[in-house]
PDB file of C-alpha atoms in Angstrom:
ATOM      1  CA  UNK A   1       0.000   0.000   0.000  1.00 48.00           C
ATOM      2  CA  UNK A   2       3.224   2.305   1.083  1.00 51.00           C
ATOM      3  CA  UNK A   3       4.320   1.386  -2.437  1.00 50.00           C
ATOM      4  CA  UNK A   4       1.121   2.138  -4.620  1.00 49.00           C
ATOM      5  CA  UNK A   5       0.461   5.588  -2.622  1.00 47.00           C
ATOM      6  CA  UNK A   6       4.340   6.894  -3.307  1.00 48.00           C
ATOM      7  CA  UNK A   7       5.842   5.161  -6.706  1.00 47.00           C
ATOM      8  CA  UNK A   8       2.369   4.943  -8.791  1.00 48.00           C
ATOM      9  CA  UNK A   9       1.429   8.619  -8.539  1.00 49.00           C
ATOM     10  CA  UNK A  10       5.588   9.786  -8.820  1.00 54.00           C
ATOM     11  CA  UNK A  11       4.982   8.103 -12.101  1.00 75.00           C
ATOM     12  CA  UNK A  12       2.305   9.185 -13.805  1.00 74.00           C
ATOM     13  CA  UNK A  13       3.597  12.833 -12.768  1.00 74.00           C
ATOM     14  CA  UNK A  14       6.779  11.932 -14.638  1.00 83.00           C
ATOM     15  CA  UNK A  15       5.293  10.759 -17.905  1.00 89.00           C
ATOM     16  CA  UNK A  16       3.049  13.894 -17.574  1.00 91.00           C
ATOM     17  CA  UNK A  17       6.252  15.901 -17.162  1.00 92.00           C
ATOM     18  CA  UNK A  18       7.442  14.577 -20.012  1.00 95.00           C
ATOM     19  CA  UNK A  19       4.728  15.149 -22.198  1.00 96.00           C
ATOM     20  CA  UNK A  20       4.818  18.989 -20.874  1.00 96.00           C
ATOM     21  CA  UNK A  21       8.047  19.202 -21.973  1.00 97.00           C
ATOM     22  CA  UNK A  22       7.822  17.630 -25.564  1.00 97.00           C
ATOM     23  CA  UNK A  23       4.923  20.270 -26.167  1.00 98.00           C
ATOM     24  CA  UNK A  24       7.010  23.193 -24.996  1.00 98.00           C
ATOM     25  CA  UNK A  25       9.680  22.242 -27.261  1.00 98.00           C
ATOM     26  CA  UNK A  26       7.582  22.272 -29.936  1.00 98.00           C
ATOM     27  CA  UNK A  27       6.157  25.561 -29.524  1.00 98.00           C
ATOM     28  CA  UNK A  28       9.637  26.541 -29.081  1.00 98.00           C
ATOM     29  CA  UNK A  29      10.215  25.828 -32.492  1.00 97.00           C
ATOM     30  CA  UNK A  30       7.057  27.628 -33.746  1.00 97.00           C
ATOM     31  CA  UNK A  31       8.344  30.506 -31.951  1.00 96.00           C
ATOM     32  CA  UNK A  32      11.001  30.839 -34.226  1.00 94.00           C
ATOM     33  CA  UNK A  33       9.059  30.401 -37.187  1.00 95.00           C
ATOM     34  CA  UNK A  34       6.282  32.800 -36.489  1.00 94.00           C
ATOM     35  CA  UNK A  35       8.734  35.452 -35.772  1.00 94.00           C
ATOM     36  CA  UNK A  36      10.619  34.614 -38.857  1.00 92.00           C
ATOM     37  CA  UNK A  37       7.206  35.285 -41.028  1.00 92.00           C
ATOM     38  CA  UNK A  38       7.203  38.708 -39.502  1.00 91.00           C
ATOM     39  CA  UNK A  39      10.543  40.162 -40.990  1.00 89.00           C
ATOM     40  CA  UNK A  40      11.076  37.331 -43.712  1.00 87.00           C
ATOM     41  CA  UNK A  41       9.070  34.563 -45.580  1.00 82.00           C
ATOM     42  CA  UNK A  42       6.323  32.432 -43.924  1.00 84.00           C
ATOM     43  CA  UNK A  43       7.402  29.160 -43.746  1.00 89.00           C
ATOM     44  CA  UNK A  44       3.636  26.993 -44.473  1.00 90.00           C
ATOM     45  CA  UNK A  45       4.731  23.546 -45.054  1.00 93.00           C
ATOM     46  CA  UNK A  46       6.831  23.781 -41.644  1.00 94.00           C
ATOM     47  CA  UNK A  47       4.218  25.485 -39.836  1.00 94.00           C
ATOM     48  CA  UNK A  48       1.610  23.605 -40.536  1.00 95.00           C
ATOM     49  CA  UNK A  49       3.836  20.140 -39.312  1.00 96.00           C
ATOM     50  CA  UNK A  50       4.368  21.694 -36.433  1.00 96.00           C
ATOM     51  CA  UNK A  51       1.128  22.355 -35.728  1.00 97.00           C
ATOM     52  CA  UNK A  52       0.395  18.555 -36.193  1.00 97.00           C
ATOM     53  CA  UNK A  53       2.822  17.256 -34.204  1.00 98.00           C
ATOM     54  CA  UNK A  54       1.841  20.161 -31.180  1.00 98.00           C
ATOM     55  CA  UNK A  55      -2.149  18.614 -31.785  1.00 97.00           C
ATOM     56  CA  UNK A  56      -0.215  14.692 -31.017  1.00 97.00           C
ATOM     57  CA  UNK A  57       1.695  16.143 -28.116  1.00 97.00           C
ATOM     58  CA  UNK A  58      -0.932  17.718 -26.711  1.00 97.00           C
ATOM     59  CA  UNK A  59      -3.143  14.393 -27.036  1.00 96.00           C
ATOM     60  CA  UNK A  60      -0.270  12.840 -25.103  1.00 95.00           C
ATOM     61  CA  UNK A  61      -0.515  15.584 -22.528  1.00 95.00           C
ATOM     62  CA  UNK A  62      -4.392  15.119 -21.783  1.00 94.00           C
ATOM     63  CA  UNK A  63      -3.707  11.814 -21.500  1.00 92.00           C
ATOM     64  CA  UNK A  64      -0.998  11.455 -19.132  1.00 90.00           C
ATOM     65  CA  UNK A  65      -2.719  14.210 -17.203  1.00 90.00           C
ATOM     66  CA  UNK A  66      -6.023  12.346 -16.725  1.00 88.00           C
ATOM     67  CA  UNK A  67      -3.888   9.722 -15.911  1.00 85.00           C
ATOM     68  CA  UNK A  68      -2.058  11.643 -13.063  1.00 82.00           C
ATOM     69  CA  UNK A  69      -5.098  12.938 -11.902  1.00 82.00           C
ATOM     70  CA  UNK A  70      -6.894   9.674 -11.929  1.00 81.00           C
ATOM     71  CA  UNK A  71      -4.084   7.648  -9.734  1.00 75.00           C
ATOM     72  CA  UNK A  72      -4.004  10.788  -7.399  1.00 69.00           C
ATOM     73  CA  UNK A  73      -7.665  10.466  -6.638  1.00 70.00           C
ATOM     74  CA  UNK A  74      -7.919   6.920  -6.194  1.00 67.00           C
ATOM     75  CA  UNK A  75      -4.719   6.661  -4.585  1.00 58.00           C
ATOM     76  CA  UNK A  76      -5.401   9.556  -2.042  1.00 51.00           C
ATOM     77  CA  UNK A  77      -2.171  11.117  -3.074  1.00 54.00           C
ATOM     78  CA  UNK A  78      -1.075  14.710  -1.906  1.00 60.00           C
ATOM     79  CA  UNK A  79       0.738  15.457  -5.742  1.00 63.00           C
ATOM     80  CA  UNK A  80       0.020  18.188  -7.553  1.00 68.00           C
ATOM     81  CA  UNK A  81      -3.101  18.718  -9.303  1.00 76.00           C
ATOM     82  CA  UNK A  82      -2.296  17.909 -13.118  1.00 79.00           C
ATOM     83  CA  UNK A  83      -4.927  19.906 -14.716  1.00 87.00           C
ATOM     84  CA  UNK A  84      -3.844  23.498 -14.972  1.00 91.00           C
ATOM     85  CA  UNK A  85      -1.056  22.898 -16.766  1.00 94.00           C
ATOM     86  CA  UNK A  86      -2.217  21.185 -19.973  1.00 95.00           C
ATOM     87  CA  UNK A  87      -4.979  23.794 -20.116  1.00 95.00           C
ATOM     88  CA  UNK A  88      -2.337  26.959 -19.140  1.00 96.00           C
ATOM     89  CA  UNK A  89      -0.302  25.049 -22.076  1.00 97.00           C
ATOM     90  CA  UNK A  90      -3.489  25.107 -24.343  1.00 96.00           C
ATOM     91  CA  UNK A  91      -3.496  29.576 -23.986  1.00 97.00           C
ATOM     92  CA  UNK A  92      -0.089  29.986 -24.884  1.00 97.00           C
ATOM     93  CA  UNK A  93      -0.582  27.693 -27.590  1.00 98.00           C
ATOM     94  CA  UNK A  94      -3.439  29.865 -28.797  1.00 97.00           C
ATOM     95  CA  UNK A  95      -1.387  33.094 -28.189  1.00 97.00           C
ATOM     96  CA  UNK A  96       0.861  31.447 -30.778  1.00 96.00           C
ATOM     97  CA  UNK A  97      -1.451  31.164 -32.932  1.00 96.00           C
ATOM     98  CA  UNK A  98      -3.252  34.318 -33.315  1.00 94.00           C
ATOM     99  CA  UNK A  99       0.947  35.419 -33.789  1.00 94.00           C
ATOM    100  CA  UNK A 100       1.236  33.091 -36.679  1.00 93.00           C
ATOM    101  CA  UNK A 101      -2.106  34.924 -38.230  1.00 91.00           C
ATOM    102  CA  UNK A 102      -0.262  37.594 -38.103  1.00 89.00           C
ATOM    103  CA  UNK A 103       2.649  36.807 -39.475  1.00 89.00           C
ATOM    104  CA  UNK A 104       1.145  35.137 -42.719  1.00 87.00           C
ATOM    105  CA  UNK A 105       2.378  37.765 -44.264  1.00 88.00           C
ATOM    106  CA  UNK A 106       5.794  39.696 -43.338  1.00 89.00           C
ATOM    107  CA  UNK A 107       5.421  43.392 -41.748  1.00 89.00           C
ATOM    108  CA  UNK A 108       5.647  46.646 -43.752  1.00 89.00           C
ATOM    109  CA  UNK A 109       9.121  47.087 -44.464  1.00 89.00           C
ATOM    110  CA  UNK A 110       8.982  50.384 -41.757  1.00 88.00           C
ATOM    111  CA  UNK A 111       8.060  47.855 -39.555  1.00 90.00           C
ATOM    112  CA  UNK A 112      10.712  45.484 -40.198  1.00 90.00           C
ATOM    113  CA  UNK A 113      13.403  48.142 -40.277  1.00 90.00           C
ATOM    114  CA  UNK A 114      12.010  49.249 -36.774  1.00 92.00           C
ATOM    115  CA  UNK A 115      11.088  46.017 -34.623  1.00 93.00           C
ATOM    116  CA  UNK A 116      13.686  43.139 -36.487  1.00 93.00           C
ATOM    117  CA  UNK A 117      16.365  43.332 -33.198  1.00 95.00           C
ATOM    118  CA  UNK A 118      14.072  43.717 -30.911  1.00 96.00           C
ATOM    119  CA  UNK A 119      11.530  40.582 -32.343  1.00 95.00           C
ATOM    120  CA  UNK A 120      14.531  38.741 -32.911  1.00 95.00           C
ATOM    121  CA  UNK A 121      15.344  39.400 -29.219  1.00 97.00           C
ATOM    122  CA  UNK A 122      11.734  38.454 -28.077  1.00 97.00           C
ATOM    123  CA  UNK A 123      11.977  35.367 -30.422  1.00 96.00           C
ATOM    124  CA  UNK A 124      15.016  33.828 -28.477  1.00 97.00           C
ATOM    125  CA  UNK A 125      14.017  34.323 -25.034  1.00 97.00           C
ATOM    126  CA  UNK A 126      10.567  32.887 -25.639  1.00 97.00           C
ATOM    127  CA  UNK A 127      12.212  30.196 -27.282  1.00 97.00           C
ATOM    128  CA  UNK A 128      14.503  29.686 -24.241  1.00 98.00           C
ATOM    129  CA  UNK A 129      11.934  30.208 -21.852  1.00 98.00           C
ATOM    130  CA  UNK A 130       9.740  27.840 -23.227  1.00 98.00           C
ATOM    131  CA  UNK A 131      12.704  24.882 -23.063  1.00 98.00           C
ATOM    132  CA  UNK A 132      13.615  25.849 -20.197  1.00 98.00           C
ATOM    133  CA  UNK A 133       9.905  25.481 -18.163  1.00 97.00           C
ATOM    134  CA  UNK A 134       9.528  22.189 -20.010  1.00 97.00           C
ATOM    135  CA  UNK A 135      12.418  20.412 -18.430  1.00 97.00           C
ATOM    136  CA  UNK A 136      11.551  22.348 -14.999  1.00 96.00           C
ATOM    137  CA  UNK A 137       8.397  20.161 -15.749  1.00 95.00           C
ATOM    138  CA  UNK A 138      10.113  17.098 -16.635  1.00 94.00           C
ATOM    139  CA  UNK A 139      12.632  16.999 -13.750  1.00 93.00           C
ATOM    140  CA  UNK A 140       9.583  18.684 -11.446  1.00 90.00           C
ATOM    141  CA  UNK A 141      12.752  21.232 -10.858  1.00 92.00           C
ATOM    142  CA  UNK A 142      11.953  24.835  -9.864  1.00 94.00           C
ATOM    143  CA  UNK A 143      10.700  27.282 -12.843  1.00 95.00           C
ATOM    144  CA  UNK A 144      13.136  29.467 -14.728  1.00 96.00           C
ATOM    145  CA  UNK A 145      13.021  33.035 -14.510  1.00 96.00           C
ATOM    146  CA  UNK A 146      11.203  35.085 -16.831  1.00 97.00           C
ATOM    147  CA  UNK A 147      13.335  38.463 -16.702  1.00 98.00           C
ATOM    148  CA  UNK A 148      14.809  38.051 -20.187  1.00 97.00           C
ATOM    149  CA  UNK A 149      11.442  37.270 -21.618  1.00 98.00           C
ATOM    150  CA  UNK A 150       9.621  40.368 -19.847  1.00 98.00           C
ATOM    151  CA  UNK A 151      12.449  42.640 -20.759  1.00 98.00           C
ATOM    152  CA  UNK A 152      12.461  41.572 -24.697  1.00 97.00           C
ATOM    153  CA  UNK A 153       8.997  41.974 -24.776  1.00 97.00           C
ATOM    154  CA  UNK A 154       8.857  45.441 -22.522  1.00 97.00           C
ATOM    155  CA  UNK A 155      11.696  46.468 -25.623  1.00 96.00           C
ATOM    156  CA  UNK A 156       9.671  45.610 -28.095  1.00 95.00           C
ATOM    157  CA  UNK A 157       6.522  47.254 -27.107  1.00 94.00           C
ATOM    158  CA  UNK A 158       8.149  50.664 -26.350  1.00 94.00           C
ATOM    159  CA  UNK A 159       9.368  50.304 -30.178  1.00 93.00           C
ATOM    160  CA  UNK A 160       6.191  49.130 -31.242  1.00 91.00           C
ATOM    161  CA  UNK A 161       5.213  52.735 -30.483  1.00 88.00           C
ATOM    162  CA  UNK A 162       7.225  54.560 -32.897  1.00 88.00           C
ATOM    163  CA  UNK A 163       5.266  52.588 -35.947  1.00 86.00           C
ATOM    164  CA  UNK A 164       2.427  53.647 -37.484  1.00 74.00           C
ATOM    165  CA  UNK A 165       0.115  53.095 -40.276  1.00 62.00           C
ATOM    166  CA  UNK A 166       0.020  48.929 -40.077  1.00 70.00           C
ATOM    167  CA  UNK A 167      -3.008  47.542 -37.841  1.00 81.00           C
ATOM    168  CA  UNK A 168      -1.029  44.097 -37.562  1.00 86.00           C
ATOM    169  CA  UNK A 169       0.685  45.357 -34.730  1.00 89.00           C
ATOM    170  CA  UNK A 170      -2.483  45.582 -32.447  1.00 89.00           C
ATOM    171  CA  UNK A 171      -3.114  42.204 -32.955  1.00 91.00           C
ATOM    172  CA  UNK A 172       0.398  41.213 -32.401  1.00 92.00           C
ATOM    173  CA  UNK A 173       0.550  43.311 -29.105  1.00 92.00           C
ATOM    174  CA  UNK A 174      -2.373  41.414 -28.128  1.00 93.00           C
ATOM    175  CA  UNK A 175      -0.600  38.259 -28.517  1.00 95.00           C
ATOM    176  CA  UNK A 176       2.511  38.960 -26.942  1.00 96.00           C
ATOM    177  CA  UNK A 177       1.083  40.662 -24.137  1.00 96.00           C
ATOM    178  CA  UNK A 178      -1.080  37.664 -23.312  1.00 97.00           C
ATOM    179  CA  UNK A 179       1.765  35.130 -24.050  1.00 97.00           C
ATOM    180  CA  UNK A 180       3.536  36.914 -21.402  1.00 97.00           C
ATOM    181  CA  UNK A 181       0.241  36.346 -18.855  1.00 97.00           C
ATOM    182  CA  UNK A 182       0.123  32.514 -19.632  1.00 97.00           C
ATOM    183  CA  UNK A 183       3.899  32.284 -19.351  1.00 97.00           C
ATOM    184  CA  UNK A 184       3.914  33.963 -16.265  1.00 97.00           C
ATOM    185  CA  UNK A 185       0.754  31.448 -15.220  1.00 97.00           C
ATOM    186  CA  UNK A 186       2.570  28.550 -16.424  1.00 96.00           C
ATOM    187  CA  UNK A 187       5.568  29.273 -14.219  1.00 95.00           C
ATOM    188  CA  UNK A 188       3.346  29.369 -11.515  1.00 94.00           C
ATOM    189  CA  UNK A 189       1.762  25.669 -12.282  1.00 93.00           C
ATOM    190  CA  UNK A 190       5.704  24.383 -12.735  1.00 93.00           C
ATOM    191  CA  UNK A 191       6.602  25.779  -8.995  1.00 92.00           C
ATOM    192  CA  UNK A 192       3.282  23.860  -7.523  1.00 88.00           C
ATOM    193  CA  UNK A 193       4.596  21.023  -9.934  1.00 86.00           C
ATOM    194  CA  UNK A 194       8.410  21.333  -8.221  1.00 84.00           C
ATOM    195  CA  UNK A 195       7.087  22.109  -4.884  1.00 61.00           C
ATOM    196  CA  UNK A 196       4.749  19.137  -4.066  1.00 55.00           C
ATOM    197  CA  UNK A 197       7.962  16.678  -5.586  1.00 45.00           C
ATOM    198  CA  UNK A 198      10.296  18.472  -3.005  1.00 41.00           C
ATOM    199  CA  UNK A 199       7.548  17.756  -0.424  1.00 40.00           C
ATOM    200  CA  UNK A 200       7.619  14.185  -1.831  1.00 43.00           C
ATOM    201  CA  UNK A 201      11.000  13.735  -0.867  1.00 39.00           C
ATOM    202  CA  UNK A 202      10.813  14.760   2.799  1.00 34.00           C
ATOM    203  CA  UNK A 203       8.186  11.910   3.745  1.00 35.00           C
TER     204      UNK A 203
END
């Protein structure tokens, strides 16, 4: 019984960890395409695999997830709540999307001559942000910081400012600015995620 309520639950966590992670670095690498069909050419062929194999992952997620959840009921185990994160996973994922909308089409050259550094900027810490949070998931490790991320983005905005005359950019605001919320959130769910596996480890 000592057995089932520890090692069962520890491992359906993990494979949900895992999972976590193989979505985040996918959207990772949409990341870099979508902010590559801002200042250059729309990649569709690539985009639209990705998107595919994000839809799989994300199958695997729910899965693994209901899974977790499912052992931690019947098994009366204190681990965290699996839930939040596939669905906090799901908004960013959206927030992606409604980027790559955008970005079907590259930005008015003023645009591109204005915001390429400081997209390219934003582009690599989301990237890294996003790999990093998935192995905090997968090793249930504590969450990375998000200082880089906020500060591209903070960048960009402010130069977002100087450009006029394309409506793109609201849109693309939009996204950015709620990427940055459901970042932020998902953090949050990795911490719970770390902290109940450090409490695991004292018992």
């Amino acid at each position: 019984l000592i057995v089932s309520l520890i090692v069962f639950p520890a491992r359906a966590h993990s494979v949900m960890g895992d999972a976590a992670k193989r979505v985040l670095d996918l959207m990772a690498e949409l990341t870099g395409l979508v902010f590559e069909g801002l200042t250059a050419q729309y990649n569709r062929p690539a985009i639209t695999a990705l998107h595919d194999s994000i839809q799989a992952a994300f199958d695997k997620l729910e899965t693994a997830a209901q899974e977790a959840e499912r052992e931690r009921r019947t098994l009366l185990s204190y681990d965290a709540d699996p839930d939040p994160i596939p669905r906090t996973l799901r908004r960013a994922y959206h927030d992606l999307v409604l980027a790559g909308r955008v970005a079907s089409e590259p930005l008015p050259q003023e645009a591109r001559e204005a915001l390429t550094a400081p997209l390219n900027a934003l582009a690599r810490s989301s990237a890294l942000l996003m790999r990093e949070t998935g192995h905090a998931l997968a090793v249930r490790g504590a969450p990375p910081s998000l200082d880089a991320f906020n500060a591209a983005l903070a960048e960009l905005l402010a130069r977002s400012e100087t450009v006029s005359g394309d409506g793109r950019l609201v849109a693309l605001t939009f996204a950015f600015e709620q990427l940055q919320r459901n970042l932020t959130d998902l953090a949050r769910r990795a911490g719970e995620f770390a902290r109940n596996e450090i409490g695991r480890a004292h018992v």
